[in-house]
Amino acid sequence: MKRIIIILTVLLTTVTFAQNKNAKASIEVDGVCGMCKERIEKAAIRTKGVKSAVWNVDTHELKLIFDERKTDVKSISESIAAVGHDTKEIKATEEQYNSVHPCCKYRDEDVQTITKKKKETENKFICLN
Amino acid sequence: MRKFIILIVLCPIYLFSQEQLEGIVLEASSAKEMPLPGANVYWSGSSVGAITADDGTFSLPYKFSYNKLVISYVGFKTDTITVNENTYIKHVLQASDELDAVVVNSRNQATSKSYLKATNTLFVSSDELLKAACCNLSESFETNPSIDVNFADAVSGTRQIKMLGLNSPYILITTENIPAIRGASQAYGLSFIPGTWVESIQITKGTGSVVNGFESIAGQINAELVKPSTDNRLFVNLYGASSERLELNTHLNTKVSDKWSTGLYLHGNTHQQKHDVNDDGFLDMPLYNQINVMNRWQYTNPEKGVVSFINLRYLNDEKQAGQVAFNPDNFDPRNPGSLSGVETWGSEINTERFEVTTKLGYVNPEIPYQSLGFQTAFSHHKQDSYFGLNLYDIQHNSFYSNLVYNTIISDSRHKVKTGLSFTYDHYDELVNTDTYERTENSVGGFFEYAYDNLDKLTMTAGVRVDQHNRLGFFVTPRLHVRYTPWGKSAWRFSVGRGKRSANIFAENQNMFASSRQINILNSGGKIYGLDPEIAWNYGISYLQGFNLFERKADITFDFYRTDFQNQVVVDWENPYEINFYNLEGDSYAYSFQFEFNYNVFEHFDIRTAYKYYDIKTDYNSGKLEKPLIPKHRLFANASYETHQKENGAQWKFDATYNWLDSQRFPSTDLSPVEFQLDDYSPTVGTLNLQVTKVFSPKFEVYLGGENVTNVRQGNPIVSAENPFGSNFDSNFVYGPIFGSMYYAGLRYKLK
């Protein structure tokens, strides 16, 4: 009896684990500035099943909370690529990449370094200036 | 089965094994990011650290209690990064010399309006509060057009504020979202919050959120106080004015442990010089003494997601007003024997207040959008006062508690706040020979849904239901919508209902400084025989930012209408009486405001506003304009500061001009001819100036003048020569009484 309960408990937790309503994931998304942040987060949150998406300009880390029954990291990455941002899993196509604002061209090394320096002093949407 | 056993055995090992945090430190060289060997990486506040290897990588022990990782290297800017979980860290250090070359200074606006919030909210930062060397909260609104500040009457010396043309009882005033100025403290409460304690103010026009209760009608004002963990270690503000008013503020903040911080805030002000500029025999402003002490405790635990505040506060405030020759030692209206041969009229208002407030906030570290907050506030307020032969004492014990739960529906575009609140108020009043005692309590629940499509639309819809022992069971709906059809614009709509019980004596204490007979004309209601006040507020506003000659500018139009379903009408229209009665007919307040803000050139900003009010009530004597409210107002503020030098030194200049249209006096037709006043007051314009010299981030000196053009109202008191006679009245104040006043002060702070 005891064993059955243990097995059941273990099984149940595994099941809920596989079907986690609040699954957490952290993925790396390329981008440079506050404007990218807005675009990345919007794209992520508009993916069905995503509950929360916060992108860190410094670390390029996108923290996600999502319902595993409805979506997965791959579909979220696809939505993000669709607005022009690369993730480890899915790279944006040239066409998608070109849709981002010129100052958000993260593949361009110069844009990256300039924006990073600026950001130190001004945490705002520098791209807009 | 065996697999399970392995799992069970493995798990504890995994848990007990020491976790390592890994990462890489890079330097941003001209073209590419290069690994930076030999950089220091350590946990802040610990001796645990590592040095990066040749390829820039590092590995160091990770514990859940660590959260600040410091990365440093000679010649580079030291960075501290927050680490909430054990993930791979990739960090780029900036060369310190290179950084100077690209410093982009963005000046924080002293006041700002959000383009994104659903409510029409103005953020006032502490920088703005310094513009008027304000000594307390009531004076801190002078550089801001959203709030109107009245001229202080000679007896209380306190400025009342108005929003949308409605008095402060219709505004919910909170400190850190806990209702702070209400009940017995309504009249003088704003002067009980020292200006230096205030970190920032948020002013919301319209009924606002349902989370803080059902009482707000015209708007909400929230003051955030300085926090022990972020305020200066030591702060001293000394202020002295030509009226011989002296003030001292000191803040002492210290960190008790890595989670606890505490602050001790002391405020004292005194004014002991008698002034009678207009020779009417009365003091132009009261003599006073105030001691105000607050001790705050702050607990912060980021790993567990817990933040807590505990505030203890004590206040003692003494005011004396009346005729210059008045000596309170020979006068005690409570002891009729002492009154024989009373020649001089005087008043004393003594207040003692004790407050304990607590806040506990929990944010789920796993699911950051879930949070729980619990607030409580207890206050004991005791005021003993007399105004000539009129006695007024009030004791008010109050308890407030509010539990708020935040979460989302489906995703973070749909946020939900819900919770429960409980309030208890006990009032005990003595008005001349009558005593009034009552208890009010309410239990309520609220639900607020906020939608943000991350683009053009945000919306907040809230509803609360309350069961109140005197107001009954009622529903309070409120809705705020913001829509941005094009860039840098925001249209806002709001509608909401508010309900409150009017504390007629506490809110209208100035009536005691007159010979008027106080009458309550109704007797069936549950609050002094009167019914609760109910109003609907509707608002629309439009904000547009744009560039004018390549400089930032913005304009705002807003239009609000408040419709009273029921109101306690305060009727001054008979010079021998003041009457309180339930509204029969209409009462409404229209307010229109146009604002234009412009950054004319670098470091020079102007703010201008025009306001129009149409406020009418059906009095027993007919539909009349609300007395002592100007129909038109103009406001202008200009501020200039010199470029900040390397050591932080700079000059700041600030000027504020206010012009008020004529104001209707309550009818004096029944008075003898010599005591009759015109129907309307003259117009008034006042100018305030201030100069601040900042020597360094530690030390600054300010010098200023209020009403520098020396505008004065000649005869603010009717029948001043005969204060115990039947025509005496000190309520016809439309302008400054004292004339111009100059002040100087200094601020010293240690980080």
Coordinates of C-alpha atoms in Angstrom, one line a residue, chain B residues 55-276:
Chain B
D55 CA 39.6 32.6 -21.3
G56 CA 37.6 35.0 -19.0
T57 CA 35.6 32.3 -17.4
F58 CA 35.0 31.9 -13.7
S59 CA 33.3 29.5 -11.3
L60 CA 32.4 30.3 -7.7
P61 CA 30.2 28.7 -5.1
Y62 CA 26.6 29.7 -5.3
K63 CA 24.2 30.0 -2.4
F64 CA 20.6 31.1 -2.6
S65 CA 21.3 33.8 -0.1
Y66 CA 23.8 35.5 -2.4
N67 CA 22.3 37.9 -4.8
K68 CA 24.7 40.7 -5.6
L69 CA 27.7 39.7 -7.7
V70 CA 30.5 42.3 -8.0
I71 CA 32.8 42.3 -11.0
S72 CA 35.8 44.5 -11.0
Y73 CA 39.1 45.0 -12.8
V74 CA 41.6 47.8 -12.6
G75 CA 40.9 50.4 -15.3
F76 CA 37.4 49.2 -15.7
K77 CA 34.1 50.3 -14.2
T78 CA 33.1 48.1 -11.3
D79 CA 29.7 46.5 -11.9
T80 CA 27.3 44.9 -9.5
I81 CA 24.8 42.6 -10.9
T82 CA 21.8 41.0 -9.3
V83 CA 21.7 37.3 -9.5
N84 CA 18.4 35.7 -8.6
E85 CA 19.1 32.2 -9.8
N86 CA 22.0 30.1 -10.8
T87 CA 22.4 30.7 -14.5
Y88 CA 25.4 31.3 -16.7
I89 CA 26.6 34.9 -16.3
K90 CA 27.9 36.7 -19.3
H91 CA 29.1 40.2 -18.4
V92 CA 30.9 42.9 -20.3
L93 CA 33.0 45.3 -18.4
Q94 CA 33.5 48.9 -19.7
A95 CA 36.8 50.6 -19.6
S96 CA 36.5 53.5 -17.1
D97 CA 38.3 56.0 -19.3
E98 CA 36.4 55.2 -22.4
L99 CA 33.1 55.6 -20.5
D100 CA 33.6 59.3 -19.8
A101 CA 33.7 60.1 -23.5
V102 CA 30.2 58.8 -24.1
V103 CA 28.4 60.1 -21.0
V104 CA 24.9 60.9 -22.2
N105 CA 23.1 63.0 -19.6
S106 CA 19.4 62.7 -19.4
R107 CA 17.8 65.1 -17.0
N108 CA 15.0 63.7 -15.0
Q109 CA 12.0 65.8 -15.3
A110 CA 10.9 67.2 -11.9
T111 CA 7.3 66.4 -12.8
S112 CA 6.2 64.0 -15.4
K113 CA 3.0 62.7 -16.9
S114 CA 2.8 59.1 -18.0
Y115 CA 1.8 58.5 -21.6
L116 CA 1.0 54.9 -20.7
K117 CA -1.0 54.8 -17.5
A118 CA -4.7 54.4 -17.6
T119 CA -5.3 57.1 -15.0
N120 CA -4.5 60.8 -15.5
T121 CA -1.6 60.8 -13.1
L122 CA 1.1 63.4 -12.5
F123 CA 4.4 62.3 -10.9
V124 CA 6.0 64.9 -8.7
S125 CA 9.6 64.0 -7.8
S126 CA 11.5 65.3 -4.8
D127 CA 13.3 67.7 -7.1
E128 CA 10.1 69.5 -7.7
L129 CA 9.3 69.6 -4.0
L130 CA 12.6 71.4 -3.4
K131 CA 11.5 74.2 -5.7
A132 CA 9.4 75.9 -3.0
A133 CA 11.4 75.0 0.0
C134 CA 8.2 73.6 1.2
C135 CA 8.0 72.9 4.9
N136 CA 5.0 70.6 4.8
L137 CA 2.8 68.8 2.3
S138 CA 0.2 71.5 2.0
E139 CA 2.9 74.0 0.8
S140 CA 4.4 71.5 -1.6
F141 CA 1.7 71.9 -4.3
E142 CA 2.4 75.5 -5.0
T143 CA 4.5 74.9 -8.1
N144 CA 2.0 72.6 -9.6
P145 CA -1.2 73.6 -11.5
S146 CA -3.2 70.4 -10.8
I147 CA -3.8 71.4 -7.2
D148 CA -5.1 74.7 -6.0
V149 CA -3.7 76.0 -2.7
N150 CA -5.9 78.4 -0.8
F151 CA -4.6 81.4 1.1
A152 CA -4.2 80.6 4.8
D153 CA -6.7 82.2 7.0
A154 CA -5.5 84.1 10.1
V155 CA -6.8 81.7 12.6
S156 CA -5.6 78.3 11.5
G157 CA -2.7 79.5 9.4
T158 CA -3.2 76.4 7.3
R159 CA -3.6 76.2 3.6
Q160 CA -6.4 74.1 2.3
I161 CA -6.0 72.4 -1.1
K162 CA -8.5 71.9 -3.8
M163 CA -8.7 69.7 -6.9
L164 CA -11.2 70.1 -9.7
G165 CA -12.5 72.9 -7.6
L166 CA -13.5 70.6 -4.7
N167 CA -12.1 70.8 -1.2
S168 CA -9.7 68.3 0.2
P169 CA -12.3 66.1 1.9
Y170 CA -13.3 65.0 -1.6
I171 CA -9.7 64.0 -2.4
L172 CA -8.3 60.8 -1.0
I173 CA -4.9 61.6 0.5
T174 CA -2.7 58.6 1.2
T175 CA 0.8 58.1 2.4
E176 CA 2.2 55.0 0.7
N177 CA -1.3 54.0 -0.3
I178 CA -2.6 54.1 3.3
P179 CA -5.4 56.7 3.8
A180 CA -3.7 59.3 5.9
I181 CA -5.6 62.6 6.0
R182 CA -9.2 62.0 6.9
G183 CA -11.6 62.4 9.7
A184 CA -10.2 64.6 12.5
S185 CA -7.0 65.4 10.7
Q186 CA -8.8 66.7 7.6
A187 CA -8.3 70.4 8.3
Y188 CA -4.7 70.4 9.4
G189 CA -3.4 67.0 8.3
L190 CA -1.4 68.3 5.4
S191 CA 0.6 70.5 7.6
F192 CA 1.4 67.4 9.7
I193 CA 3.5 65.8 7.0
P194 CA 6.9 67.6 6.8
G195 CA 8.0 68.2 3.2
T196 CA 11.4 66.6 3.6
W197 CA 9.8 63.3 4.5
V198 CA 8.2 63.2 1.1
E199 CA 10.1 61.3 -1.6
S200 CA 7.6 61.8 -4.4
I201 CA 3.9 62.6 -4.9
Q202 CA 1.5 61.1 -7.4
I203 CA -1.6 63.1 -8.2
T204 CA -4.4 61.4 -9.9
K205 CA -7.4 63.3 -11.2
G206 CA -10.7 61.5 -11.2
T207 CA -11.9 58.9 -8.8
G208 CA -8.8 56.7 -9.1
S209 CA -8.5 53.1 -8.0
V210 CA -10.9 51.1 -5.9
V211 CA -8.1 49.5 -4.0
N212 CA -7.8 52.3 -1.5
G213 CA -11.4 52.7 -0.7
F214 CA -14.6 54.3 -1.8
E215 CA -14.1 57.8 -0.5
S216 CA -12.2 59.6 -3.3
I217 CA -14.4 61.7 -5.5
A218 CA -12.3 64.5 -7.1
G219 CA -9.0 62.7 -7.1
Q220 CA -6.3 60.9 -5.2
I221 CA -3.0 62.2 -3.9
N222 CA -0.4 59.7 -2.8
A223 CA 2.8 60.7 -1.0
E224 CA 5.7 58.3 -0.9
L225 CA 7.8 58.9 2.1
V226 CA 11.6 58.5 2.1
K227 CA 12.8 55.0 2.8
P228 CA 15.4 54.1 5.4
S229 CA 17.3 51.9 2.9
T230 CA 17.5 54.6 0.2
D231 CA 17.4 57.9 2.0
N232 CA 20.6 59.7 3.0
R233 CA 22.4 58.4 6.0
L234 CA 22.2 61.9 7.5
F235 CA 20.1 64.8 6.3
V236 CA 19.7 68.2 7.9
N237 CA 17.4 71.0 6.6
L238 CA 17.4 74.3 8.4
Y239 CA 14.9 77.0 7.5
G240 CA 14.3 80.5 8.7
A241 CA 11.9 83.1 7.4
S242 CA 11.5 86.8 7.8
S243 CA 8.3 86.1 9.7
E244 CA 10.6 84.5 12.3
R245 CA 9.4 81.1 11.5
L246 CA 12.1 78.5 12.2
E247 CA 12.2 74.9 11.1
L248 CA 14.5 72.0 11.6
N249 CA 14.4 68.7 9.9
T250 CA 16.9 65.9 10.4
H251 CA 16.9 62.3 9.1
L252 CA 19.1 59.6 10.4
N253 CA 19.2 56.3 8.6
T254 CA 21.1 53.3 9.4
K255 CA 21.3 49.7 8.3
V256 CA 20.8 47.4 11.3
S257 CA 21.5 44.1 9.5
D258 CA 21.6 43.0 5.9
K259 CA 17.8 42.8 5.9
W260 CA 16.8 45.5 8.4
S261 CA 17.2 49.3 8.0
T262 CA 15.8 52.0 10.2
G263 CA 15.3 55.7 10.0
L264 CA 14.6 58.4 12.6
Y265 CA 13.0 61.5 11.2
L266 CA 12.7 64.6 13.4
H267 CA 10.8 67.7 12.5
G268 CA 10.3 70.8 14.6
N269 CA 8.9 74.2 13.6
T270 CA 8.2 77.2 15.7
H271 CA 6.9 80.7 15.1
Q272 CA 6.7 82.9 18.1
Q273 CA 6.6 86.4 16.7
K274 CA 3.4 88.4 16.6
H275 CA 2.6 90.2 13.3
D276 CA -0.1 92.6 12.5

